[in-house]
Short mmCIF file of C-alpha atoms in Angstrom, two decimals:
data_model
loop_
_atom_site.label_atom_id
_atom_site.label_comp_id
_atom_site.label_asym_id
_atom_site.label_seq_id
_atom_site.Cartn_x
_atom_site.Cartn_y
_atom_site.Cartn_z
CA MET A 29 0.00 0.00 0.00
CA ASN A 30 1.55 3.30 -1.13
CA VAL A 31 0.47 6.29 0.98
CA GLN A 32 1.78 9.82 0.48
CA PHE A 33 1.99 11.24 4.01
CA THR A 34 1.90 15.00 4.41
CA GLN A 35 4.74 16.55 6.38
CA THR A 36 2.30 17.65 9.08
CA VAL A 37 0.84 14.16 9.51
CA THR A 38 4.31 12.57 9.54
CA GLY A 39 5.43 14.90 12.31
CA PHE A 40 2.25 14.35 14.29
CA LEU A 41 2.57 10.56 14.19
CA ARG A 42 6.34 10.37 14.69
CA THR A 43 6.39 10.70 18.48
CA PRO A 44 3.93 9.31 21.06
CA VAL A 45 0.73 11.38 20.94
CA GLN A 46 -0.26 12.61 24.39
CA HIS A 47 -3.46 13.83 26.00
CA PHE A 48 -4.51 17.39 25.16
CA ILE A 49 -5.43 19.05 28.46
CA GLY A 50 -5.63 22.75 29.26
CA GLY A 51 -4.11 23.71 25.92
CA ARG A 52 -1.03 21.52 26.43
CA TRP A 53 0.12 18.00 25.67
CA LYS A 54 0.24 15.84 28.79
CA SER A 55 1.65 12.36 29.19
CA ASP A 56 -0.19 9.73 31.17
CA ALA A 57 0.44 9.79 34.91
CA ASN A 58 1.47 6.12 34.81
CA GLY A 59 3.22 6.29 31.44
CA ALA A 60 0.67 3.92 29.87
CA THR A 61 0.55 3.82 26.06
CA ALA A 62 -1.11 1.82 23.30
CA GLN A 63 -0.54 1.30 19.60
CA VAL A 64 -3.04 2.46 17.01
CA LEU A 65 -3.20 0.11 14.02
CA ASN A 66 -3.83 0.80 10.34
CA PRO A 67 -6.91 -1.31 9.41
CA SER A 68 -5.84 -1.44 5.77
CA ASP A 69 -2.71 -3.50 6.42
CA GLY A 70 -2.50 -4.11 10.17
CA SER A 71 0.66 -2.02 10.61
CA PRO A 72 1.23 0.36 13.57
CA LEU A 73 0.21 3.94 12.87
CA ALA A 74 1.03 5.68 16.11
CA THR A 75 1.59 5.30 19.82
CA VAL A 76 -0.84 7.18 22.06
CA ALA A 77 -1.08 7.81 25.78
CA MET A 78 -3.74 5.82 27.65
CA GLY A 79 -5.29 7.60 30.60
CA GLY A 80 -7.87 7.02 33.25
CA ALA A 81 -9.46 8.76 36.22
CA ALA A 82 -6.45 10.99 36.97
CA GLU A 83 -6.30 12.42 33.44
CA ILE A 84 -10.07 12.85 33.29
CA ASP A 85 -10.00 14.71 36.60
CA GLU A 86 -7.26 17.01 35.31
CA ALA A 87 -9.17 17.67 32.09
CA VAL A 88 -12.43 18.44 33.92
CA ALA A 89 -10.55 20.83 36.19
CA ALA A 90 -9.02 22.57 33.15
CA ALA A 91 -12.42 22.86 31.49
CA GLY A 92 -13.94 24.18 34.71
CA LYS A 93 -11.21 26.81 35.00
CA ALA A 94 -11.80 27.93 31.39
CA PHE A 95 -15.59 28.06 31.67
CA PRO A 96 -16.14 31.47 33.35
CA ALA A 97 -14.18 33.43 30.74
CA TRP A 98 -15.50 31.43 27.77
CA SER A 99 -19.13 31.69 28.87
CA ALA A 100 -18.73 35.41 29.61
CA LEU A 101 -17.91 36.17 25.97
CA SER A 102 -20.74 37.54 23.91
CA PRO A 103 -22.22 35.14 21.32
CA ASN A 104 -20.57 37.20 18.58
CA GLU A 105 -17.16 37.00 20.26
CA ARG A 106 -17.40 33.24 20.72
CA ALA A 107 -18.65 32.78 17.17
CA ALA A 108 -15.68 34.76 15.81
CA ARG A 109 -13.27 32.43 17.62
CA LEU A 110 -15.10 29.33 16.41
CA HIS A 111 -15.10 30.59 12.82
CA ARG A 112 -11.32 31.08 13.07
CA PHE A 113 -11.09 27.54 14.41
CA ALA A 114 -13.13 26.30 11.43
CA GLU A 115 -10.85 28.17 9.02
CA HIS A 116 -7.81 26.50 10.55
CA LEU A 117 -9.44 23.07 10.32
CA GLU A 118 -10.19 23.76 6.67
CA LYS A 119 -6.58 24.77 6.07
CA HIS A 120 -5.62 21.30 7.32
CA SER A 121 -8.49 19.41 5.71
CA ALA A 122 -6.10 17.24 3.67
CA ASP A 123 -4.25 16.22 6.85
CA LEU A 124 -7.53 15.48 8.62
CA ALA A 125 -8.84 13.39 5.72
CA LEU A 126 -5.61 11.38 5.56
CA LEU A 127 -5.66 10.73 9.32
CA GLU A 128 -9.31 9.67 9.16
CA SER A 129 -8.67 7.32 6.24
CA LEU A 130 -5.60 5.80 7.86
CA ASP A 131 -7.18 5.44 11.28
CA VAL A 132 -10.64 4.13 10.32
CA GLY A 133 -9.76 2.41 7.03
CA LYS A 134 -12.42 4.34 5.11
CA ALA A 135 -11.99 5.39 1.49
CA ILE A 136 -10.07 8.66 1.44
CA THR A 137 -12.46 10.04 -1.18
CA ALA A 138 -15.25 9.65 1.40
CA ALA A 139 -13.18 11.35 4.10
CA GLU A 140 -12.40 14.22 1.72
CA GLY A 141 -15.88 14.47 0.24
CA PHE A 142 -18.03 14.10 3.35
CA ASP A 143 -16.44 13.49 6.75
CA VAL A 144 -14.08 16.45 6.93
CA PRO A 145 -16.03 19.18 5.10
CA PHE A 146 -19.32 18.22 6.76
CA GLY A 147 -17.67 18.28 10.18
CA ILE A 148 -16.17 21.72 9.58
CA GLU A 149 -19.52 22.97 8.31
CA CYS A 150 -21.03 21.90 11.65
CA LEU A 151 -18.73 24.26 13.53
CA ARG A 152 -19.70 27.13 11.26
CA TYR A 153 -23.41 26.29 11.42
CA PHE A 154 -23.61 26.43 15.21
CA ALA A 155 -21.26 29.40 15.50
CA THR A 156 -23.57 31.39 13.21
CA LEU A 157 -26.72 30.02 14.85
CA SER A 158 -25.51 31.18 18.25
CA THR A 159 -25.42 34.80 17.09
CA HIS A 160 -29.12 34.69 16.14
CA ALA A 161 -30.43 32.71 19.11
CA HIS A 162 -32.74 34.23 21.75
CA TYR A 163 -31.23 33.91 25.20
CA ASP A 164 -34.01 35.80 26.97
CA VAL A 165 -37.69 35.15 26.23
CA PRO A 166 -40.33 37.35 27.95
CA LEU A 167 -43.19 35.56 29.70
CA ALA A 168 -46.71 37.01 29.79
CA ILE A 169 -47.58 36.53 33.49
CA LYS A 170 -50.16 38.67 35.32
CA ASN A 171 -48.56 41.15 37.74
CA ILE A 172 -45.10 39.67 37.24
CA GLU A 173 -42.25 40.84 35.06
CA ALA A 174 -40.79 37.51 33.97
CA ARG A 175 -38.51 35.95 31.43
CA THR A 176 -36.78 32.68 30.67
CA HIS A 177 -33.05 33.16 30.52
CA ARG A 178 -30.92 30.47 28.86
CA ALA A 179 -27.32 29.99 29.97
CA PRO A 180 -24.58 27.39 29.32
CA TYR A 181 -24.35 24.43 31.69
CA GLY A 182 -20.60 24.37 32.31
CA VAL A 183 -18.30 21.42 31.62
CA CYS A 184 -19.78 18.94 29.12
CA GLY A 185 -18.44 15.42 28.62
CA PHE A 186 -18.36 13.53 25.33
CA VAL A 187 -17.60 9.90 24.49
CA PHE A 188 -17.49 9.08 20.77
CA PRO A 189 -17.18 5.82 18.76
CA TRP A 190 -14.74 4.86 16.04
CA ASN A 191 -16.81 4.87 12.86
CA PHE A 192 -16.91 8.65 12.13
CA PRO A 193 -14.42 10.09 14.64
CA PHE A 194 -14.01 13.56 13.14
CA THR A 195 -17.62 14.15 12.08
CA LEU A 196 -19.09 12.91 15.37
CA LEU A 197 -16.58 14.96 17.35
CA LEU A 198 -17.75 18.15 15.66
CA TRP A 199 -21.43 17.15 15.78
CA GLY A 200 -21.04 16.93 19.55
CA ILE A 201 -18.74 19.72 20.61
CA ALA A 202 -19.76 22.43 18.10
CA PRO A 203 -23.18 23.22 19.64
CA ALA A 204 -21.79 22.90 23.17
CA LEU A 205 -18.93 25.33 22.50
CA ALA A 206 -21.14 27.76 20.59
CA ALA A 207 -23.54 27.86 23.54
CA GLY A 208 -20.69 28.80 25.89
CA ASN A 209 -19.82 25.47 27.49
CA THR A 210 -16.36 23.93 27.77
CA VAL A 211 -15.76 20.30 26.83
CA VAL A 212 -13.86 17.14 27.73
CA VAL A 213 -13.70 14.51 24.99
CA LYS A 214 -12.89 10.81 25.29
CA PRO A 215 -12.56 9.47 21.72
CA SER A 216 -12.47 5.78 20.90
CA GLU A 217 -9.11 4.23 21.74
CA VAL A 218 -9.32 2.47 18.35
CA THR A 219 -9.46 5.68 16.30
CA PRO A 220 -8.17 8.62 18.37
CA LEU A 221 -5.93 10.37 15.87
CA SER A 222 -8.19 12.95 14.25
CA SER A 223 -9.62 14.01 17.64
CA LEU A 224 -6.14 14.52 19.06
CA PHE A 225 -5.10 16.38 15.92
CA VAL A 226 -8.13 18.67 16.36
CA GLY A 227 -6.75 19.51 19.81
CA LYS A 228 -3.48 20.57 18.19
CA LEU A 229 -5.33 22.70 15.64
CA ALA A 230 -7.51 24.27 18.36
CA ALA A 231 -4.40 25.54 20.13
CA GLU A 232 -2.93 26.85 16.87
CA ALA A 233 -6.21 28.62 16.05
CA GLY A 234 -6.16 30.45 19.38
CA LEU A 235 -9.00 28.66 21.14
CA PRO A 236 -8.49 29.51 24.83
CA ASP A 237 -6.69 26.93 26.96
CA GLY A 238 -9.04 24.45 28.60
CA VAL A 239 -12.04 25.12 26.37
CA LEU A 240 -11.39 21.85 24.49
CA ASN A 241 -9.70 18.89 26.18
CA VAL A 242 -9.05 15.42 24.73
CA VAL A 243 -8.18 12.44 26.94
CA MET A 244 -7.30 9.06 25.50
CA GLY A 245 -8.20 5.81 27.22
CA ASP A 246 -10.54 2.85 27.12
CA GLY A 247 -14.18 2.78 28.14
CA PRO A 248 -13.93 1.01 31.52
CA LYS A 249 -11.28 3.45 32.78
CA ALA A 250 -11.39 6.82 31.02
CA GLY A 251 -14.96 6.63 29.69
CA ALA A 252 -16.44 5.52 32.99
CA ALA A 253 -14.43 8.15 34.88
CA LEU A 254 -15.84 10.88 32.65
CA ALA A 255 -19.47 9.68 32.84
CA ASN A 256 -19.24 9.39 36.64
CA HIS A 257 -17.38 12.64 37.27
CA PRO A 258 -19.28 14.81 39.78
CA LYS A 259 -18.31 18.08 38.08
CA ILE A 260 -19.67 17.22 34.63
CA LYS A 261 -22.84 19.23 34.01
CA ARG A 262 -23.98 17.53 30.80
CA MET A 263 -23.00 14.24 29.17
CA SER A 264 -23.21 12.94 25.61
CA PHE A 265 -22.49 9.43 24.40
CA THR A 266 -22.59 7.93 20.91
CA GLY A 267 -22.23 4.18 20.62
CA SER A 268 -23.90 0.89 21.44
CA PRO A 269 -27.12 0.54 23.46
CA GLU A 270 -25.29 -1.73 25.90
CA VAL A 271 -22.73 0.94 26.82
CA GLY A 272 -25.36 3.67 26.54
CA LYS A 273 -27.33 2.06 29.37
CA LYS A 274 -24.24 2.17 31.60
CA ILE A 275 -23.63 5.83 30.75
CA GLY A 276 -27.29 6.60 31.46
CA GLU A 277 -27.12 4.84 34.82
CA ALA A 278 -24.02 6.81 35.82
CA CYS A 279 -25.60 10.12 34.83
CA GLY A 280 -28.83 9.19 36.59
CA ARG A 281 -26.98 8.67 39.87
CA ASN A 282 -25.46 12.15 39.58
CA LEU A 283 -28.66 13.70 38.17
CA VAL A 284 -26.74 14.90 35.11
CA PRO A 285 -28.71 15.39 31.88
CA CYS A 286 -27.56 12.91 29.27
CA LYS A 287 -27.79 12.66 25.49
CA LEU A 288 -27.58 9.12 24.09
CA GLU A 289 -27.16 8.50 20.35
CA LEU A 290 -27.19 4.71 20.09
CA GLY A 291 -27.35 1.89 17.57
CA GLY A 292 -29.92 0.92 15.00
CA LYS A 293 -31.13 -1.73 12.59
CA GLY A 294 -32.40 0.44 9.78
CA ALA A 295 -35.05 -0.84 7.41
CA ALA A 296 -35.68 -0.03 3.75
CA VAL A 297 -39.16 -0.77 2.40
CA VAL A 298 -39.04 -1.14 -1.38
CA PHE A 299 -42.37 -1.11 -3.25
CA ASP A 300 -42.94 -2.57 -6.70
CA ASP A 301 -43.24 0.80 -8.48
CA VAL A 302 -39.63 1.87 -8.00
CA ASP A 303 -36.84 2.12 -10.53
CA VAL A 304 -35.36 -1.23 -9.56
CA ASP A 305 -31.86 -0.63 -10.90
CA ALA A 306 -31.46 2.79 -9.29
CA THR A 307 -32.89 1.67 -5.93
CA ALA A 308 -30.74 -1.45 -5.80
CA GLN A 309 -27.65 0.61 -6.54
CA LYS A 310 -28.43 3.11 -3.78
CA LEU A 311 -29.11 0.44 -1.17
CA ALA A 312 -25.95 -1.41 -2.14
CA GLY A 313 -24.17 1.87 -1.46
CA ALA A 314 -25.82 2.03 1.96
CA ILE A 315 -24.04 -1.10 3.18
CA THR A 316 -20.69 -0.32 1.54
CA LEU A 317 -20.63 3.24 2.90
CA ASN A 318 -17.93 3.22 5.59
CA THR A 319 -17.93 -0.59 5.14
CA GLY A 320 -21.38 -0.80 6.72
CA GLN A 321 -20.15 0.71 9.98
CA VAL A 322 -22.99 3.24 10.11
CA CYS A 323 -25.56 3.05 12.93
CA CYS A 324 -28.44 4.45 10.86
CA THR A 325 -27.83 2.65 7.59
CA ALA A 326 -30.33 0.26 5.97
CA THR A 327 -29.48 -3.37 6.69
CA ARG A 328 -33.01 -4.85 6.66
CA TRP A 329 -34.40 -4.76 3.13
CA PHE A 330 -38.11 -5.49 2.81
CA VAL A 331 -38.69 -5.88 -0.92
CA HIS A 332 -42.07 -6.34 -2.64
CA GLU A 333 -42.41 -9.87 -3.97
CA LYS A 334 -43.19 -8.68 -7.52
CA ILE A 335 -39.73 -7.14 -7.98
CA TYR A 336 -37.74 -9.21 -5.49
CA ASP A 337 -35.79 -11.34 -8.00
CA ARG A 338 -34.89 -8.40 -10.25
CA PHE A 339 -33.82 -6.35 -7.24
CA VAL A 340 -31.61 -9.16 -5.91
CA ASP A 341 -29.91 -9.65 -9.29
CA LYS A 342 -29.12 -5.95 -9.59
CA VAL A 343 -27.88 -5.46 -6.05
CA MET A 344 -25.64 -8.53 -6.29
CA GLY A 345 -24.09 -7.22 -9.47
CA THR A 346 -23.44 -3.84 -7.89
CA LEU A 347 -21.83 -5.32 -4.78
CA LYS A 348 -19.62 -7.66 -6.79
CA GLU A 349 -18.31 -4.69 -8.79
CA THR A 350 -17.48 -2.64 -5.69
CA LYS A 351 -13.75 -1.88 -5.55
CA ILE A 352 -12.41 -3.03 -2.17
CA GLY A 353 -9.00 -1.82 -1.10
CA PRO A 354 -6.88 0.19 1.36
CA GLY A 355 -8.54 3.35 2.62
CA PRO A 356 -5.90 5.80 1.32
CA ASP A 357 -6.02 4.39 -2.26
CA ARG A 358 -8.05 6.70 -4.46
CA ASP A 359 -9.61 3.85 -6.43
CA THR A 360 -11.04 2.29 -3.27
CA GLN A 361 -14.82 2.38 -2.90
CA MET A 362 -14.96 0.28 0.28
CA GLY A 363 -12.12 -0.16 2.75
CA PRO A 364 -11.62 -2.65 5.59
CA VAL A 365 -13.54 -2.69 8.84
CA VAL A 366 -11.87 -0.86 11.68
CA SER A 367 -10.28 -3.75 13.58
CA GLU A 368 -9.78 -7.49 13.74
CA ALA A 369 -12.31 -7.65 16.56
CA GLN A 370 -14.90 -5.96 14.34
CA ARG A 371 -14.10 -8.29 11.45
CA GLN A 372 -14.66 -11.32 13.66
CA ARG A 373 -17.93 -9.85 14.91
CA VAL A 374 -19.26 -9.47 11.35
CA LEU A 375 -18.14 -12.97 10.35
CA ARG A 376 -19.72 -14.55 13.45
CA TYR A 377 -23.04 -12.87 12.76
CA VAL A 378 -23.14 -14.13 9.17
CA GLU A 379 -22.16 -17.62 10.31
CA ASN A 380 -24.87 -17.67 12.98
CA GLY A 381 -27.44 -16.34 10.53
CA VAL A 382 -26.70 -19.23 8.17
CA LYS A 383 -26.90 -21.72 11.05
CA GLN A 384 -30.37 -20.36 11.80
CA GLY A 385 -31.49 -21.17 8.28
CA ALA A 386 -30.84 -18.00 6.31
CA GLU A 387 -30.44 -18.34 2.54
CA VAL A 388 -27.00 -17.21 1.39
CA VAL A 389 -27.58 -14.77 -1.47
CA LEU A 390 -24.03 -13.40 -1.49
CA PRO A 391 -21.55 -15.22 0.76
CA GLY A 392 -19.12 -12.44 1.62
CA GLY A 393 -15.71 -13.62 2.83
CA THR A 394 -12.35 -12.20 3.89
CA ALA A 395 -10.38 -11.89 0.66
CA ALA A 396 -7.87 -9.04 0.99
CA PRO A 397 -6.21 -6.97 -1.74
CA ARG A 398 -2.68 -8.02 -2.69
CA GLY A 399 -0.15 -6.62 -0.25
CA CYS A 400 -2.79 -6.07 2.43
CA GLU A 401 -3.19 -9.62 3.71
CA HIS A 402 -2.89 -8.44 7.31
CA GLY A 403 -5.68 -5.87 6.91
CA PHE A 404 -9.16 -6.27 8.35
CA TYR A 405 -11.19 -6.92 5.19
CA VAL A 406 -14.73 -8.29 4.90
CA GLN A 407 -16.50 -8.78 1.59
CA PRO A 408 -20.16 -7.65 1.32
CA SER A 409 -22.72 -10.34 2.14
CA LEU A 410 -26.46 -10.76 1.60
CA LEU A 411 -28.71 -13.16 3.47
CA ALA A 412 -32.43 -13.77 3.07
CA GLY A 413 -35.28 -15.56 4.81
CA SER A 414 -37.19 -15.27 8.06
CA PRO A 415 -37.38 -11.87 9.81
CA GLU A 416 -36.75 -13.78 13.04
CA ASN A 417 -33.19 -14.56 11.94
CA VAL A 418 -30.49 -13.06 14.15
CA CYS A 419 -29.03 -11.19 11.17
CA CYS A 420 -32.37 -9.49 10.62
CA ARG A 421 -32.84 -8.56 14.25
CA GLU A 422 -29.45 -7.48 15.59
CA GLU A 423 -27.00 -4.78 14.55
CA ILE A 424 -24.04 -6.33 12.72
CA PHE A 425 -22.17 -3.10 11.90
CA GLY A 426 -20.58 -4.37 8.73
CA PRO A 427 -21.25 -4.65 4.97
CA SER A 428 -24.16 -7.08 5.29
CA ALA A 429 -27.90 -6.86 4.64
CA PHE A 430 -30.86 -9.19 5.16
CA LEU A 431 -33.65 -9.49 2.56
CA VAL A 432 -37.31 -10.29 3.27
CA LYS A 433 -40.20 -10.40 0.79
CA PHE A 434 -43.50 -8.66 1.52
CA LYS A 435 -46.93 -8.48 -0.16
CA ASP A 436 -48.65 -5.32 1.09
CA GLU A 437 -48.11 -2.06 2.90
CA THR A 438 -49.53 -3.16 6.24
CA ALA A 439 -47.27 -6.21 6.35
CA ALA A 440 -44.22 -4.11 5.49
CA VAL A 441 -44.85 -1.59 8.28
CA GLY A 442 -45.38 -4.43 10.74
CA LEU A 443 -42.06 -5.97 9.77
CA VAL A 444 -40.24 -2.66 10.21
CA ASN A 445 -41.72 -2.01 13.64
CA GLN A 446 -41.12 -5.45 15.13
CA LEU A 447 -37.75 -4.41 16.59
CA THR A 448 -37.09 -2.15 19.57
CA TYR A 449 -34.55 -0.04 17.66
CA GLY A 450 -35.77 3.32 16.41
CA LEU A 451 -33.06 5.26 14.61
CA ALA A 452 -33.67 5.53 10.85
CA ASN A 453 -35.70 3.82 8.12
CA SER A 454 -36.50 4.57 4.51
CA VAL A 455 -39.38 3.93 2.12
CA TRP A 456 -38.94 3.66 -1.64
CA SER A 457 -41.89 4.28 -3.94
CA ALA A 458 -42.99 6.41 -6.89
CA ASP A 459 -46.30 6.97 -5.04
CA LEU A 460 -45.31 9.86 -2.78
CA LYS A 461 -48.59 9.81 -0.83
CA ARG A 462 -48.02 6.19 0.05
CA ALA A 463 -44.37 6.85 0.81
CA SER A 464 -45.30 9.68 3.18
CA ARG A 465 -47.96 7.55 4.87
CA VAL A 466 -45.56 4.66 5.42
CA ALA A 467 -42.82 7.02 6.62
CA GLU A 468 -45.16 8.34 9.32
CA HIS A 469 -46.04 4.84 10.53
CA MET A 470 -42.47 3.57 10.82
CA ILE A 471 -41.27 3.99 14.41
CA ALA A 472 -37.97 5.84 14.31
CA GLY A 473 -36.38 9.20 14.91
CA ASN A 474 -35.88 9.57 11.15
CA SER A 475 -37.86 8.36 8.14
CA TRP A 476 -36.41 9.04 4.69
CA ILE A 477 -38.18 8.82 1.32
CA ASN A 478 -36.43 7.46 -1.77
CA ALA A 479 -33.04 7.89 -0.11
CA HIS A 480 -31.14 6.66 2.91
CA ASN A 481 -28.59 8.40 5.16
CA VAL A 482 -29.91 11.92 4.62
CA PHE A 483 -28.09 14.62 6.61
CA ALA A 484 -28.22 18.40 6.50
CA TYR A 485 -27.72 21.12 9.08
CA GLY A 486 -31.10 22.29 10.26
CA LEU A 487 -32.56 18.78 9.71
CA PRO A 488 -33.00 17.15 13.15
CA TYR A 489 -31.48 13.70 13.60
CA GLY A 490 -31.97 11.48 16.65
CA GLY A 491 -33.31 8.17 17.86
CA VAL A 492 -36.08 6.67 19.98
CA ASN A 493 -36.47 3.49 22.01
CA LEU A 494 -33.28 1.38 21.99
CA SER A 495 -31.64 3.89 19.64
CA GLY A 496 -31.36 6.63 22.22
CA PHE A 497 -32.90 9.70 23.80
CA GLY A 498 -32.04 13.12 25.15
CA GLY A 499 -32.10 15.16 21.97
CA GLY A 500 -30.63 14.80 18.52
CA VAL A 501 -27.95 16.54 16.51
CA ASN A 502 -27.53 19.04 13.66
CA SER A 503 -30.45 21.39 14.33
CA PRO A 504 -31.44 24.45 16.40
CA GLU A 505 -32.92 22.06 18.97
CA THR A 506 -29.41 20.64 19.46
CA PHE A 507 -28.08 24.09 20.29
CA GLN A 508 -30.85 24.61 22.84
CA ASP A 509 -29.88 21.28 24.47
CA TYR A 510 -26.67 22.92 25.68
CA LEU A 511 -28.39 25.88 27.33
CA ARG A 512 -30.12 25.44 30.69
CA PRO A 513 -33.40 27.34 31.21
CA GLN A 514 -33.59 29.72 34.15
CA THR A 515 -36.73 31.61 35.16
CA ILE A 516 -36.22 35.21 36.29
CA ALA A 517 -39.24 36.99 37.80
CA ARG A 518 -40.09 40.24 39.62
CA PRO A 519 -43.51 40.85 41.18
CA LEU A 520 -45.06 44.13 40.09
CA ALA A 521 -47.46 44.52 42.98
#
């Protein structure tokens, strides 16, 4: 695998990467480190510090110290600093895209075309939104002069997963910072590099010391220490429902408001009046996007029986033609999964699905590109059969989908709603009235029509049921989540 490293990235990765706390690089108190691996070929990428409660405590203290001055800035003053931060991120967008591709294994064209620019746009969106927000709203109360005043909470904690490290980092911290909070971030220990690099760029862009802090470590030590910290005023977690429950329990004990963006098992309902070729191509792209490691993507395909065979033929052809290779190669359309553990998870699910009687439509496998035999590759797979199959009910988080035939609209909606997930589904039909009706009846935070994975700033995105609660991302409502309401009243008589 030939990768052209930029000078900035080479320098960043050359020495052990430390925690970013209070505007400075800090080594771990116990000197603990871990290697970060390149999913494309299994080689070491970098050595990073691995912290725990001591580093989290130091970071929370730094954020707490920075909070009074940061929150005292006017919205316009904070926005100006965040826009400068965004400009500096954009200046280093090529470095960020390379780090994201190397660290996650995703196609660099995807990192360049979506992850990095969309993340930077998030910072600008909330910075601008903060200058137009209403922080004081008068209340019409008899004989009382009253208003609701909205103010930042204080130190906010964030734990992010490994599938979209840069984008999810900005989705989380941008509204919190724009609202006047300070933040402590614990990125995934599997993919920490872009988050740590953002800390470096924050300092270079002049963001005040302590406003943004990044601590590396695993979930049981660093993540748990952050979620349980008594001085955190708001907590946000993105990841699995299993870990989300633990985060929620910790926050509940401390009475800290918590935002949970959890997993999903997205459904696509495909009616018989669609353009079969175009729809099959788009849904094939849904499971190859980021190698299927997307919580909201469509992995349950309910296809009308009249077009089922044609749909299967087309989607198989599309998947077989998908170019699989190392993330940094520009011809790559789908890279490896993020780790060997994730590869084994995907393979076990497919194996168990077959044992439970699933029909193998496309077998998948582990063939790797030449020269990348030690990478974490999984070929796309398709199974079909009973909706009770484990591969139709549980989140696999890989390039795999499960097909089920249906006859009518009522049956399709029933199939979609049989699971306790509720993140994102899509309906595909030329009949827009029917599509809208079905979209309303599917239980999820997001229902998309004739498309899947639809994101735009101003368009709310969040989950229900097993897929999370506590507010979504990317909209004005998200900004309001990071402002606490305070009633101020004066009797007039």
